[in-house]
Amino acid sequence: MITSCRARLRAWALLGAVLGASGAVWPAEAHRAPALCTSSREPTLASRLSQDIAKALKGRDGTVSVALHDPARGLRCRLDDTLVYDSASIAKVLVLEAVLGRAAELGRAPTRLESQRMRAMITRSDNKATGELWQGLSRARLTRVLRDVGARDTVPGHGGYWGLTRTTARDQLALLAAVSRRAEALSLMGQVVRDQAWGVTSGAPRTVKVHLKNGWLPRAT
């Protein structure tokens, strides 16, 4: 997620979700559709992005999904964005939205303990803090959050297995749109420790602020 440092009134300038698995792929077939970027305002940019995405992925093994939205340019990109993956630590963004949403519904700020755990969960990807927050959220609440943001194909992990939440790039884009409207979420996702702030930060201009949460598993999905 990239926000403009100057456009204070615009909650977000670009949202992107990239999911991937190396080695074994899901589903079983390794077919990769061409990237489809569209923009009624800047069709040349959309065409160039489609070509650039295809070039970046040429010759790579495994499965990659991309979902991108730049509302300022009316730009959207899709590449196999409905393929399903284990979420690993990007499920922490769902937890973040659920905890902040619950506090807002109750008409209060997050408690000190909630804030401490959310900070550890997002900025350092602390699994213990995530598990503690997850245990305080009912499955019904998580399902309602997903429904409300339009993440139709995401299924929360069972029991304490938050990292086995199943999701798609398209759903992650919808979730990012929701958390981008929460100042505390943006603040935390802009303070991820350096060794975990890889991916979307690469090549980002110095004039923009990057907010992200990455996830990884020691196996392919």
CSV table of C-alpha atoms in Angstrom, one decimal:
chain,number,residue,atom,x,y,z
A,1,MET,CA,0.0,0.0,0.0
A,2,ILE,CA,1.4,3.4,-1.0
A,3,THR,CA,0.1,6.7,0.2
A,4,SER,CA,1.0,10.2,-0.9
A,5,CYS,CA,2.9,12.2,1.6
A,6,ARG,CA,1.3,15.4,0.3
A,7,ALA,CA,-2.3,14.2,-0.3
A,8,ARG,CA,-3.4,14.3,3.3
A,9,LEU,CA,-7.1,14.3,2.5
A,10,ARG,CA,-6.9,11.3,0.3
A,11,ALA,CA,-6.8,8.2,2.4
A,12,TRP,CA,-4.8,6.2,-0.1
A,13,ALA,CA,-3.3,6.6,-3.5
A,14,LEU,CA,-2.5,3.1,-4.4
A,15,LEU,CA,-3.4,-0.3,-3.0
A,16,GLY,CA,-1.7,-3.5,-4.1
A,17,ALA,CA,-1.7,-7.1,-3.0
A,18,VAL,CA,0.8,-9.7,-4.3
A,19,LEU,CA,0.5,-13.3,-3.2
A,20,GLY,CA,2.8,-16.1,-4.3
A,21,ALA,CA,3.9,-19.6,-3.7
A,22,SER,CA,7.1,-21.3,-5.0
A,23,GLY,CA,7.5,-25.0,-5.5
A,24,ALA,CA,4.1,-26.8,-5.4
A,25,VAL,CA,1.3,-24.6,-6.7
A,26,TRP,CA,-2.4,-24.2,-5.8
A,27,PRO,CA,-4.5,-25.1,-7.7
A,28,ALA,CA,-2.6,-28.0,-9.2
A,29,GLU,CA,-2.2,-26.5,-12.7
A,30,ALA,CA,0.6,-23.9,-13.2
A,31,HIS,CA,-1.3,-21.9,-15.9
A,32,ARG,CA,-0.7,-18.2,-15.6
A,33,ALA,CA,-3.1,-15.8,-17.2
A,34,PRO,CA,-1.7,-12.5,-18.7
A,35,ALA,CA,-1.8,-9.5,-16.4
A,36,LEU,CA,-4.8,-7.3,-17.1
A,37,CYS,CA,-4.4,-3.6,-16.2
A,38,THR,CA,-7.1,-1.2,-17.2
A,39,SER,CA,-7.6,2.6,-16.8
A,40,SER,CA,-10.1,4.8,-18.6
A,41,ARG,CA,-7.9,7.8,-17.7
A,42,GLU,CA,-4.5,6.5,-18.5
A,43,PRO,CA,-4.7,3.5,-20.9
A,44,THR,CA,-1.1,3.9,-22.0
A,45,LEU,CA,0.1,3.5,-18.4
A,46,ALA,CA,-2.2,0.5,-18.0
A,47,SER,CA,-0.8,-1.2,-21.1
A,48,ARG,CA,2.8,-0.6,-19.9
A,49,LEU,CA,2.1,-2.0,-16.5
A,50,SER,CA,0.6,-5.1,-18.0
A,51,GLN,CA,3.8,-5.6,-20.1
A,52,ASP,CA,6.0,-4.8,-17.1
A,53,ILE,CA,4.2,-7.4,-14.9
A,54,ALA,CA,4.5,-10.0,-17.5
A,55,LYS,CA,8.2,-9.3,-18.0
A,56,ALA,CA,8.9,-9.4,-14.3
A,57,LEU,CA,7.3,-12.8,-14.0
A,58,LYS,CA,8.7,-14.4,-17.2
A,59,GLY,CA,10.6,-17.5,-16.4
A,60,ARG,CA,9.7,-17.6,-12.7
A,61,ASP,CA,8.5,-20.9,-11.2
A,62,GLY,CA,5.5,-21.2,-8.9
A,63,THR,CA,2.3,-19.2,-8.8
A,64,VAL,CA,1.8,-15.5,-8.4
A,65,SER,CA,-1.3,-13.4,-8.0
A,66,VAL,CA,-1.5,-9.6,-8.3
A,67,ALA,CA,-4.3,-7.2,-7.4
A,68,LEU,CA,-3.7,-3.4,-7.7
A,69,HIS,CA,-5.9,-0.3,-7.4
A,70,ASP,CA,-4.9,3.3,-8.0
A,71,PRO,CA,-8.0,5.4,-7.6
A,72,ALA,CA,-6.2,8.6,-8.5
A,73,ARG,CA,-5.6,7.2,-12.0
A,74,GLY,CA,-8.6,5.0,-12.2
A,75,LEU,CA,-6.2,2.1,-12.6
A,76,ARG,CA,-6.7,-1.5,-11.7
A,77,CYS,CA,-4.5,-4.6,-12.4
A,78,ARG,CA,-5.5,-8.2,-12.0
A,79,LEU,CA,-3.5,-11.4,-12.4
A,80,ASP,CA,-5.0,-14.6,-11.1
A,81,ASP,CA,-6.4,-12.6,-8.2
A,82,THR,CA,-9.0,-15.2,-7.2
A,83,LEU,CA,-6.5,-18.1,-6.6
A,84,VAL,CA,-6.5,-19.2,-3.0
A,85,TYR,CA,-3.5,-19.2,-0.7
A,86,ASP,CA,-2.7,-19.8,2.9
A,87,SER,CA,-2.3,-16.3,4.3
A,88,ALA,CA,0.5,-16.8,6.8
A,89,SER,CA,1.2,-13.4,8.5
A,90,ILE,CA,-0.9,-11.3,6.2
A,91,ALA,CA,-3.8,-12.6,8.3
A,92,LYS,CA,-2.5,-10.1,10.8
A,93,VAL,CA,-4.1,-7.3,8.8
A,94,LEU,CA,-7.5,-9.0,9.3
A,95,VAL,CA,-6.8,-9.2,13.0
A,96,LEU,CA,-5.9,-5.5,13.0
A,97,GLU,CA,-9.1,-4.5,11.2
A,98,ALA,CA,-11.2,-6.7,13.5
A,99,VAL,CA,-9.7,-5.3,16.8
A,100,LEU,CA,-9.9,-1.7,15.6
A,101,GLY,CA,-13.4,-2.2,14.3
A,102,ARG,CA,-14.6,-3.7,17.6
A,103,ALA,CA,-13.1,-0.8,19.6
A,104,ALA,CA,-14.9,1.7,17.2
A,105,GLU,CA,-18.2,-0.2,17.6
A,106,LEU,CA,-17.9,0.1,21.4
A,107,GLY,CA,-17.2,3.8,21.2
A,108,ARG,CA,-13.7,3.6,22.7
A,109,ALA,CA,-10.1,3.7,21.8
A,110,PRO,CA,-8.1,0.4,21.8
A,111,THR,CA,-7.0,-0.5,25.3
A,112,ARG,CA,-3.3,-0.2,26.2
A,113,LEU,CA,-2.9,-4.0,26.0
A,114,GLU,CA,-4.6,-4.1,22.6
A,115,SER,CA,-2.4,-1.3,21.3
A,116,GLN,CA,0.8,-3.0,22.5
A,117,ARG,CA,-0.2,-6.3,20.9
A,118,MET,CA,-1.2,-4.7,17.6
A,119,ARG,CA,2.1,-2.9,17.5
A,120,ALA,CA,4.1,-6.0,18.1
A,121,MET,CA,1.9,-8.0,15.6
A,122,ILE,CA,2.3,-5.5,12.7
A,123,THR,CA,5.7,-3.9,13.1
A,124,ARG,CA,7.6,-7.0,14.2
A,125,SER,CA,5.2,-9.8,13.0
A,126,ASP,CA,5.0,-11.1,16.6
A,127,ASN,CA,3.1,-14.4,16.5
A,128,LYS,CA,2.4,-14.5,20.3
A,129,ALA,CA,0.8,-11.1,20.2
A,130,THR,CA,-1.2,-12.2,17.2
A,131,GLY,CA,-2.4,-15.4,18.9
A,132,GLU,CA,-3.6,-13.4,21.9
A,133,LEU,CA,-5.6,-11.0,19.8
A,134,TRP,CA,-7.0,-13.8,17.7
A,135,GLN,CA,-8.2,-15.7,20.7
A,136,GLY,CA,-10.2,-12.6,21.8
A,137,LEU,CA,-12.0,-12.5,18.4
A,138,SER,CA,-14.9,-14.8,17.7
A,139,ARG,CA,-15.2,-16.5,14.4
A,140,ALA,CA,-18.5,-14.7,13.8
A,141,ARG,CA,-16.8,-11.3,14.2
A,142,LEU,CA,-14.0,-12.3,11.8
A,143,THR,CA,-16.5,-13.5,9.3
A,144,ARG,CA,-18.5,-10.3,9.6
A,145,VAL,CA,-15.4,-8.2,9.1
A,146,LEU,CA,-14.7,-10.1,5.9
A,147,ARG,CA,-18.2,-9.7,4.7
A,148,ASP,CA,-18.3,-6.0,5.5
A,149,VAL,CA,-15.1,-5.2,3.5
A,150,GLY,CA,-16.2,-7.4,0.6
A,151,ALA,CA,-13.6,-10.2,1.1
A,152,ARG,CA,-16.0,-12.9,-0.1
A,153,ASP,CA,-13.5,-15.8,-0.6
A,154,THR,CA,-11.4,-15.5,2.6
A,155,VAL,CA,-12.0,-18.2,5.3
A,156,PRO,CA,-10.5,-17.6,8.7
A,157,GLY,CA,-8.2,-20.4,10.0
A,158,HIS,CA,-9.8,-22.7,12.6
A,159,GLY,CA,-8.9,-22.8,16.2
A,160,GLY,CA,-5.6,-21.0,16.9
A,161,TYR,CA,-4.3,-21.4,13.3
A,162,TRP,CA,-4.7,-17.9,12.1
A,163,GLY,CA,-1.9,-18.3,9.6
A,164,LEU,CA,-3.9,-21.0,7.8
A,165,THR,CA,-6.6,-18.4,6.9
A,166,ARG,CA,-7.3,-19.0,3.2
A,167,THR,CA,-7.4,-15.8,1.1
A,168,THR,CA,-7.0,-14.3,-2.4
A,169,ALA,CA,-5.2,-11.2,-3.7
A,170,ARG,CA,-8.6,-9.7,-4.6
A,171,ASP,CA,-9.8,-10.1,-1.0
A,172,GLN,CA,-6.6,-8.6,0.3
A,173,LEU,CA,-7.1,-5.6,-1.8
A,174,ALA,CA,-10.6,-5.2,-0.3
A,175,LEU,CA,-9.1,-5.5,3.2
A,176,LEU,CA,-6.4,-3.0,2.5
A,177,ALA,CA,-9.0,-0.5,1.3
A,178,ALA,CA,-10.7,-0.9,4.7
A,179,VAL,CA,-7.6,-0.6,6.9
A,180,SER,CA,-6.4,2.4,4.9
A,181,ARG,CA,-9.2,4.4,6.3
A,182,ARG,CA,-7.9,3.8,9.9
A,183,ALA,CA,-5.2,6.2,11.0
A,184,GLU,CA,-3.8,3.7,13.6
A,185,ALA,CA,-3.6,0.9,11.1
A,186,LEU,CA,-1.8,3.1,8.6
A,187,SER,CA,0.6,4.3,11.3
A,188,LEU,CA,1.5,0.7,12.3
A,189,MET,CA,1.9,-0.6,8.8
A,190,GLY,CA,4.2,2.3,8.1
A,191,GLN,CA,6.6,1.3,10.9
A,192,VAL,CA,7.4,-2.3,9.9
A,193,VAL,CA,10.9,-3.2,10.9
A,194,ARG,CA,13.4,-2.9,8.1
A,195,ASP,CA,14.2,-6.6,7.6
A,196,GLN,CA,10.5,-7.3,7.1
A,197,ALA,CA,9.7,-4.3,4.9
A,198,TRP,CA,10.5,-6.0,1.6
A,199,GLY,CA,8.4,-6.2,-1.6
A,200,VAL,CA,6.3,-3.2,-2.2
A,201,THR,CA,9.0,-0.9,-0.9
A,202,SER,CA,11.3,-1.8,-3.8
A,203,GLY,CA,11.5,1.1,-6.2
A,204,ALA,CA,9.0,3.3,-4.4
A,205,PRO,CA,9.8,7.0,-4.9
A,206,ARG,CA,11.1,8.9,-1.8
A,207,THR,CA,8.1,11.2,-2.1
A,208,VAL,CA,5.6,8.4,-1.1
A,209,LYS,CA,5.0,6.6,2.2
A,210,VAL,CA,4.7,2.8,2.0
A,211,HIS,CA,2.5,0.8,4.4
A,212,LEU,CA,2.6,-3.0,4.3
A,213,LYS,CA,2.4,-6.3,6.0
A,214,ASN,CA,4.2,-9.3,4.5
A,215,GLY,CA,3.6,-12.9,5.2
A,216,TRP,CA,5.6,-16.1,4.5
A,217,LEU,CA,5.5,-19.8,5.2
A,218,PRO,CA,8.4,-22.4,5.3
A,219,ARG,CA,6.5,-24.3,2.6
A,220,ALA,CA,4.5,-23.7,-0.6
A,221,THR,CA,0.8,-23.4,-0.3
